[in-house]
Amino acid sequence: MTEDIFFMERALALAERGVGKVNPNPLVGAVIVKGGTIIGEGWHEAFGGLHAERRALENCRESAEGSTLYVTLEPCCHYGKTPPCTEAILAHKIGRVVIGAPDPNPLVAGKGSRILREAGISVTEGVLRKKCEEINRIFFHYIQTKTPYVTMKYAMTMDGKTATWAGHSKWITENPARVRVHEDRNRHMAIMTGRGTVEADNPMLNCRIPDGRSPIRLICDTRLRTRDTAAVVTTAGEIPTWFLTCCKDAGKRAIYETHGCRVLTVPEKEGHVDLRQAVRLLGEEGIDSIYLEGGSGLHASALEAGIVQEIHCYIAPKLFGGTDAMTPIGGPGVEFPSQAVRMRIRNVSFYGEDVLIESRVEQGEEVKRCLPES
Ligand code: AOF
Ligand code: ZN
């Protein structure tokens, strides 16, 4: 029904307003409609706050009795930080509930819709389901695997270089693309890079858009050799900074800890931090998503470990040349084209003169490999 699609689109737009504010919980939007007009709207605004459905009910200009509720995610039926939304829906005598995507949270998983149906409410499921799943791909991945959703990002020239032969990389893309990068830093709970990138660029790795929040900074540093004068260390009191290391030297660790950094121990694998173990540990710490802005070595290791779900490739209309100039993915590489990591392109867009290719790492083996071993 076109009307259902129209109101679900509105609920999706509302859900999007929670970006950067609700992790590791889902982005959810809700619209309440009576006689063809919207009488109340809401979205999940902050982690631990009211769910979208309750917020929409609270905002209703008139009684919601007999109305239709559009919600992007199946209503919850459990006592969490808030009471079940199914109870509020019943208490307000809503007549029909239109749901976008089922909630994979084992506490809900179909029980929410069933409770509503059994109470005599007309329930329609799967309206704009793909879009409703897509908006919550971080939540869906995290709740099912208990490991963070990883988006790898890099910017390169049209000849595939991330720096000139002399190592200079400021700047490859222009401002509009960099604004989008900051929006994505806001969308992810953490940002990851390696010691090499910290040494080379001394980045802040913060989020510089209005109303944005800076992600937790994760620095992979196998032997704890980052300079303690690096910006990520000296500003650790303002923006949380966690080191992921194999180094157990208490003296070295104390240097970073006195600056306010956290130092997490991760097992070693082939001379580096074991990234599969790292994401498992970070998942336990409540990190649902990582924006990976590393160098070619860390990127290669992350792909090899099978921890990457999404890749954002920015291409600037420039050519650097240079046989030895850096490329986005290092490591030994594959021998035959048939061994390539396969991607599915989801979207291609322009930011000024630069192109962004948003893609997903082919599912299957990759996903199985990133699931924690039981
Ligand atoms: C949200 N916001 O709008 C909806 C959610 O701990 P709680 O009480 O906040 O419950 C979190 C769970 O509730 C979440 O994992 C999801 O399964 C369900 N629905 N959560 O944070 C919302 N509708
Ligand atoms: Zn709820």
Coordinates of C-alpha atoms and ligand atoms in Angstrom, one line a residue:
M1 CA 0.0 0.0 0.0
T2 CA 1.5 3.3 -1.1
E3 CA 0.3 5.0 2.1
D4 CA 2.2 2.4 4.2
I5 CA 5.4 3.1 2.3
F6 CA 4.9 6.9 2.6
F7 CA 4.6 6.8 6.4
M8 CA 7.4 4.2 6.8
E9 CA 9.7 6.5 4.8
R10 CA 8.9 9.2 7.3
A11 CA 9.6 6.9 10.2
L12 CA 13.0 6.0 8.6
A13 CA 13.9 9.7 8.2
L14 CA 13.1 10.2 11.9
A15 CA 15.2 7.1 12.9
E16 CA 18.2 8.6 11.1
R17 CA 18.2 11.5 13.6
G18 CA 19.5 9.2 16.3
V19 CA 22.8 8.6 14.4
G20 CA 25.8 8.8 16.8
K21 CA 23.6 9.1 19.9
V22 CA 22.1 5.6 20.5
N23 CA 24.9 3.1 20.0
P24 CA 24.9 0.2 20.7
N25 CA 21.2 0.3 20.5
P26 CA 19.2 0.6 17.2
L27 CA 18.1 3.6 15.2
V28 CA 14.3 3.5 15.4
G29 CA 11.6 5.9 14.1
A30 CA 7.8 5.8 14.7
V31 CA 4.9 7.6 13.2
I32 CA 1.3 7.5 14.5
V33 CA -1.4 8.1 11.9
K34 CA -5.2 8.6 12.3
G35 CA -7.6 9.4 9.4
G36 CA -4.6 9.8 7.0
T37 CA -2.8 12.4 9.1
I38 CA 0.2 12.1 11.4
I39 CA -0.9 12.8 15.0
G40 CA 2.4 11.9 16.7
E41 CA 6.0 11.1 15.8
G42 CA 9.1 10.0 17.7
W43 CA 12.5 8.5 17.3
H44 CA 15.0 6.9 19.6
E45 CA 17.0 10.0 20.6
A46 CA 19.6 8.8 23.1
F47 CA 21.0 5.6 24.4
G48 CA 19.0 4.4 27.4
G49 CA 16.2 6.8 26.6
L50 CA 12.6 6.3 25.6
H51 CA 12.0 4.0 22.7
A52 CA 10.7 5.5 19.5
E53 CA 7.2 4.1 19.9
R54 CA 6.8 5.5 23.4
R55 CA 8.2 8.8 22.3
A56 CA 5.7 9.0 19.5
L57 CA 2.8 8.2 21.8
E58 CA 4.0 10.8 24.2
N59 CA 4.0 13.4 21.4
C60 CA 0.5 12.6 20.2
R61 CA -1.8 15.6 19.8
E62 CA -4.9 13.5 20.3
S63 CA -5.9 10.1 21.6
A64 CA -4.1 7.3 19.7
E65 CA -7.0 5.0 20.1
G66 CA -7.8 3.2 16.8
S67 CA -4.7 4.7 15.1
T68 CA -2.0 3.1 13.0
L69 CA 1.6 3.0 14.3
Y70 CA 4.4 2.8 11.8
V71 CA 7.7 1.7 13.3
T72 CA 10.9 0.8 11.6
L73 CA 11.8 -2.0 14.0
E74 CA 9.6 -4.7 15.6
P75 CA 8.4 -3.3 19.0
C76 CA 10.1 -4.7 22.0
C77 CA 8.3 -6.9 24.6
H78 CA 11.0 -7.1 27.3
Y79 CA 11.9 -5.1 30.4
G80 CA 15.2 -3.5 29.5
K81 CA 16.2 0.0 30.4
T82 CA 12.6 0.9 29.6
P83 CA 9.4 -1.2 29.9
P84 CA 8.1 -3.1 26.9
C85 CA 6.7 -1.0 24.0
T86 CA 4.1 -3.7 23.3
E87 CA 2.4 -2.8 26.7
A88 CA 2.3 0.9 25.7
I89 CA 0.8 0.0 22.3
L90 CA -1.9 -2.1 24.0
A91 CA -2.6 0.5 26.7
H92 CA -3.2 3.2 24.1
K93 CA -5.6 0.9 22.1
I94 CA -3.7 1.3 18.8
G95 CA -5.6 -0.5 16.1
R96 CA -2.9 -1.4 13.6
V97 CA 0.9 -1.7 13.7
V98 CA 3.0 -1.6 10.6
I99 CA 6.6 -2.9 11.1
G100 CA 9.6 -2.4 8.9
A101 CA 12.1 -5.0 10.1
P102 CA 12.0 -7.8 12.6
D103 CA 14.2 -7.3 15.7
P104 CA 17.0 -9.9 15.8
N105 CA 17.5 -9.3 19.5
P106 CA 16.8 -12.7 21.0
L107 CA 14.7 -11.0 23.7
V108 CA 12.3 -9.8 21.0
A109 CA 12.8 -11.9 17.8
G110 CA 9.2 -12.2 16.6
K111 CA 7.7 -12.3 20.1
G112 CA 6.9 -8.5 19.9
S113 CA 4.7 -9.0 16.8
R114 CA 3.1 -12.1 18.2
I115 CA 2.0 -10.5 21.4
L116 CA 0.4 -7.7 19.4
R117 CA -1.4 -10.1 17.0
E118 CA -2.6 -12.3 19.9
A119 CA -4.0 -9.2 21.5
G120 CA -6.2 -8.6 18.4
I121 CA -4.1 -5.8 16.8
S122 CA -3.8 -5.9 13.0
V123 CA 0.0 -6.3 12.3
T124 CA 1.7 -5.8 8.9
E125 CA 5.3 -6.8 8.7
G126 CA 8.1 -6.1 6.2
V127 CA 7.1 -2.7 4.8
L128 CA 10.4 -1.3 3.4
R129 CA 12.1 -4.1 5.2
K130 CA 15.4 -3.8 3.3
K131 CA 15.8 -0.1 4.0
C132 CA 14.9 -0.7 7.7
E133 CA 17.5 -3.5 8.0
E134 CA 20.1 -1.4 6.1
I135 CA 19.7 1.6 8.5
N136 CA 20.4 -0.8 11.4
R137 CA 23.2 -2.9 9.8
I138 CA 25.5 -2.0 12.8
F139 CA 22.9 -3.1 15.4
F140 CA 22.0 -6.2 13.5
H141 CA 25.6 -7.3 13.1
Y142 CA 26.5 -6.5 16.7
I143 CA 23.6 -8.2 18.3
Q144 CA 24.1 -11.4 16.2
T145 CA 27.9 -11.7 16.4
K146 CA 28.8 -9.8 19.6
T147 CA 31.6 -8.2 17.6
P148 CA 31.7 -4.7 16.2
Y149 CA 30.7 -3.8 12.6
V150 CA 33.8 -2.6 10.8
T151 CA 33.9 0.0 8.0
M152 CA 37.2 0.5 6.4
K153 CA 37.8 3.8 4.8
Y154 CA 40.6 5.2 2.6
A155 CA 41.1 7.9 0.0
M156 CA 43.2 7.4 -3.0
T157 CA 44.1 9.0 -6.4
M158 CA 42.8 7.7 -9.7
D159 CA 46.0 5.7 -10.0
G160 CA 45.3 4.0 -6.6
K161 CA 47.9 5.9 -4.4
T162 CA 47.2 7.0 -0.8
A163 CA 50.4 9.1 -0.7
T164 CA 53.1 10.4 -3.0
W165 CA 56.4 8.5 -3.3
A166 CA 57.8 10.8 -0.6
G167 CA 55.0 9.9 1.8
H168 CA 52.9 13.1 1.6
S169 CA 49.1 12.6 1.8
K170 CA 47.7 16.0 2.7
W171 CA 45.3 16.2 1.0
I172 CA 44.0 13.7 -1.4
T173 CA 40.2 14.5 -1.3
E174 CA 38.7 18.0 -0.9
N175 CA 36.5 19.4 1.8
P176 CA 33.0 18.0 0.9
A177 CA 34.4 14.4 1.1
R178 CA 36.1 15.2 4.4
V179 CA 32.7 16.4 5.8
R180 CA 31.2 13.0 4.9
V181 CA 34.1 11.3 6.7
H182 CA 33.3 13.2 9.8
E183 CA 29.6 12.2 9.5
D184 CA 30.8 8.6 9.4
R185 CA 33.1 9.1 12.4
N186 CA 30.0 10.2 14.2
R187 CA 28.0 7.1 13.1
H188 CA 30.6 4.7 14.4
M189 CA 31.3 4.2 18.1
A190 CA 35.0 3.8 17.7
I191 CA 37.7 4.8 15.2
M192 CA 40.7 2.5 14.7
T193 CA 44.2 3.2 13.3
G194 CA 47.7 1.9 13.8
R195 CA 50.9 3.3 15.3
G196 CA 52.3 4.0 11.9
T197 CA 49.5 6.4 10.9
V198 CA 49.8 8.1 14.3
E199 CA 53.5 8.6 13.8
A200 CA 53.2 9.8 10.2
D201 CA 50.2 12.2 10.5
N202 CA 49.8 12.9 14.2
P203 CA 46.0 12.9 13.7
M204 CA 43.3 13.9 16.2
L205 CA 40.8 11.3 14.9
N206 CA 37.9 13.3 16.3
C207 CA 34.6 14.3 14.9
R208 CA 34.3 17.9 13.8
I209 CA 30.7 18.4 12.6
P210 CA 28.1 20.3 14.6
D211 CA 26.3 18.2 17.1
G212 CA 28.7 15.3 16.4
R213 CA 30.5 13.2 19.0
S214 CA 34.0 11.9 18.7
P215 CA 34.4 8.2 18.6
I216 CA 36.6 6.3 21.0
R217 CA 40.1 6.2 19.5
L218 CA 41.6 2.7 19.1
I219 CA 45.3 2.6 18.4
C220 CA 46.8 -0.8 17.4
D221 CA 50.4 -0.7 18.7
T222 CA 51.9 -4.2 19.0
R223 CA 54.9 -3.1 21.0
L224 CA 53.7 0.2 22.6
R225 CA 56.1 2.5 20.7
T226 CA 53.8 5.4 20.0
R227 CA 55.4 8.7 21.1
D228 CA 53.7 10.0 24.3
T229 CA 53.7 13.5 22.7
A230 CA 51.3 12.3 20.0
A231 CA 48.0 14.2 19.9
V232 CA 45.9 11.1 20.6
V233 CA 47.9 10.5 23.8
T234 CA 48.0 14.1 25.1
T235 CA 44.3 14.6 24.5
A236 CA 43.2 11.3 26.0
G237 CA 41.6 13.1 28.9
E238 CA 39.1 14.8 26.5
I239 CA 38.5 12.0 24.0
P240 CA 38.7 8.4 25.2
T241 CA 41.8 6.6 23.7
W242 CA 42.4 2.9 24.0
F243 CA 45.7 1.2 23.0
L244 CA 45.5 -2.4 21.7
T245 CA 48.8 -4.0 22.4
C246 CA 50.7 -7.3 23.0
C247 CA 53.2 -5.4 25.2
K248 CA 52.9 -6.4 28.9
D249 CA 55.6 -4.1 30.2
A250 CA 54.0 -2.3 33.2
G251 CA 56.4 0.7 32.9
K252 CA 55.5 1.3 29.3
R253 CA 51.8 0.9 29.9
A254 CA 51.9 3.4 32.8
I255 CA 53.2 6.1 30.4
Y256 CA 50.0 6.0 28.4
E257 CA 47.7 5.4 31.4
T258 CA 49.0 8.5 33.2
H259 CA 47.8 10.5 30.2
G260 CA 44.3 8.9 30.7
C261 CA 44.6 6.2 28.0
R262 CA 43.3 2.7 28.5
V263 CA 45.7 -0.1 27.5
L264 CA 44.1 -3.4 26.5
T265 CA 46.1 -6.5 26.1
V266 CA 45.4 -8.6 23.0
P267 CA 47.2 -11.8 22.0
E268 CA 49.8 -11.7 19.3
K269 CA 49.4 -13.2 15.9
E270 CA 52.3 -13.3 13.3
G271 CA 54.0 -10.4 15.0
H272 CA 50.9 -8.1 15.3
V273 CA 47.9 -7.6 17.4
D274 CA 45.5 -10.5 16.7
L275 CA 42.6 -8.5 15.2
R276 CA 40.0 -11.3 15.5
Q277 CA 40.7 -11.4 19.3
A278 CA 40.7 -7.6 19.4
V279 CA 37.2 -7.3 17.9
R280 CA 36.0 -10.0 20.3
L281 CA 37.4 -8.1 23.2
L282 CA 36.0 -4.8 21.9
G283 CA 32.6 -6.4 21.5
E284 CA 32.7 -7.4 25.1
E285 CA 33.5 -3.8 26.0
G286 CA 30.2 -2.7 24.3
I287 CA 31.8 -1.4 21.1
D288 CA 29.3 -2.0 18.3
S289 CA 31.1 -0.3 15.4
I290 CA 34.5 0.7 14.2
Y291 CA 35.5 3.1 11.5
L292 CA 38.9 1.8 10.3
E293 CA 41.2 4.6 9.0
G294 CA 44.5 2.8 9.0
G295 CA 47.5 2.4 6.8
S296 CA 48.1 -0.3 4.2
G297 CA 49.5 -2.8 6.7
L298 CA 46.6 -2.6 9.2
H299 CA 44.1 -2.7 6.3
A300 CA 45.6 -5.9 4.9
S301 CA 45.6 -7.5 8.3
A302 CA 42.0 -6.6 8.9
L303 CA 40.9 -8.1 5.6
E304 CA 43.0 -11.1 6.2
A305 CA 41.4 -11.5 9.7
G306 CA 37.9 -11.3 8.1
I307 CA 36.8 -8.5 10.4
V308 CA 35.7 -6.0 7.8
Q309 CA 32.1 -5.7 6.7
E310 CA 32.1 -2.5 4.7
I311 CA 34.6 -0.5 2.6
H312 CA 34.4 3.2 1.7
C313 CA 36.7 4.1 -1.1
Y314 CA 37.2 7.7 -1.9
I315 CA 38.7 8.5 -5.3
A316 CA 40.2 11.9 -6.1
P317 CA 40.6 12.9 -9.7
K318 CA 44.4 13.1 -9.4
L319 CA 47.3 11.0 -10.4
F320 CA 50.4 10.6 -8.2
G321 CA 52.4 8.0 -10.1
G322 CA 55.5 6.4 -8.4
T323 CA 56.1 2.7 -8.4
D324 CA 56.7 2.7 -4.7
A325 CA 54.0 5.1 -3.6
M326 CA 51.6 3.7 -1.0
T327 CA 48.4 1.9 -2.0
P328 CA 45.4 1.3 0.4
I329 CA 45.9 -2.4 1.0
G330 CA 49.4 -3.8 1.7
G331 CA 50.4 -7.2 2.9
P332 CA 51.6 -9.9 0.5
G333 CA 48.4 -9.7 -1.6
V334 CA 46.8 -12.6 -3.5
E335 CA 48.6 -14.6 -6.2
F336 CA 45.6 -15.0 -8.6
P337 CA 42.7 -12.7 -9.5
S338 CA 40.4 -15.6 -8.5
Q339 CA 41.6 -15.2 -4.9
A340 CA 40.5 -11.6 -4.7
V341 CA 38.4 -10.3 -1.8
R342 CA 35.1 -9.8 -3.5
M343 CA 33.0 -6.7 -2.9
R344 CA 29.4 -5.7 -3.7
I345 CA 29.0 -2.0 -4.6
R346 CA 26.0 -0.5 -2.8
N347 CA 26.3 3.1 -3.8
V348 CA 28.5 5.5 -5.9
S349 CA 28.2 9.2 -5.2
F350 CA 30.0 12.5 -5.7
Y351 CA 31.3 14.8 -3.0
G352 CA 32.4 17.8 -4.9
E353 CA 34.9 16.4 -7.5
D354 CA 35.6 13.3 -5.5
V355 CA 33.8 9.9 -5.8
L356 CA 32.8 7.7 -2.9
I357 CA 32.2 4.0 -3.6
E358 CA 30.4 2.4 -0.7
S359 CA 30.7 -1.4 -0.8
R360 CA 30.3 -4.5 1.3
V361 CA 32.7 -7.3 1.7
E362 CA 31.1 -10.4 0.2
Q363 CA 29.4 -12.4 2.8
G364 CA 29.8 -16.1 3.3
E365 CA 33.2 -17.2 4.5
E366 CA 34.1 -13.7 5.5
V367 CA 31.2 -13.4 7.9
K368 CA 31.7 -16.9 9.3
R369 CA 35.4 -16.1 9.9
C370 CA 34.5 -13.0 11.9
L371 CA 32.1 -14.9 14.2
P372 CA 33.8 -15.6 17.5
E373 CA 34.8 -19.2 18.0
S374 CA 32.7 -20.8 20.7
Ligands
AOF1 C1 16.0 1.0 21.5 N1 15.2 2.0 20.9 O1 13.4 2.7 19.9 C2 13.6 0.4 20.2 C3 14.4 -0.6 20.8 O2 17.6 -1.6 27.1 P1 16.4 -1.0 26.4 O3 15.2 -1.0 27.2 O4 16.7 0.4 25.8 O5 16.1 -2.0 25.1 C4 16.9 -2.1 24.0 C5 16.3 -3.1 23.0 O6 15.0 -2.8 22.7 C6 17.1 -3.1 21.7 O7 18.1 -4.0 21.7 C7 16.0 -3.5 20.7 O8 16.0 -4.9 20.7 C8 14.7 -3.1 21.4 N2 14.1 -1.9 20.7 N3 15.6 -0.2 21.4 O9 17.0 1.3 22.0 C9 14.0 1.8 20.3 N4 12.4 0.2 19.6
ZN2 ZN 10.7 -0.7 22.9

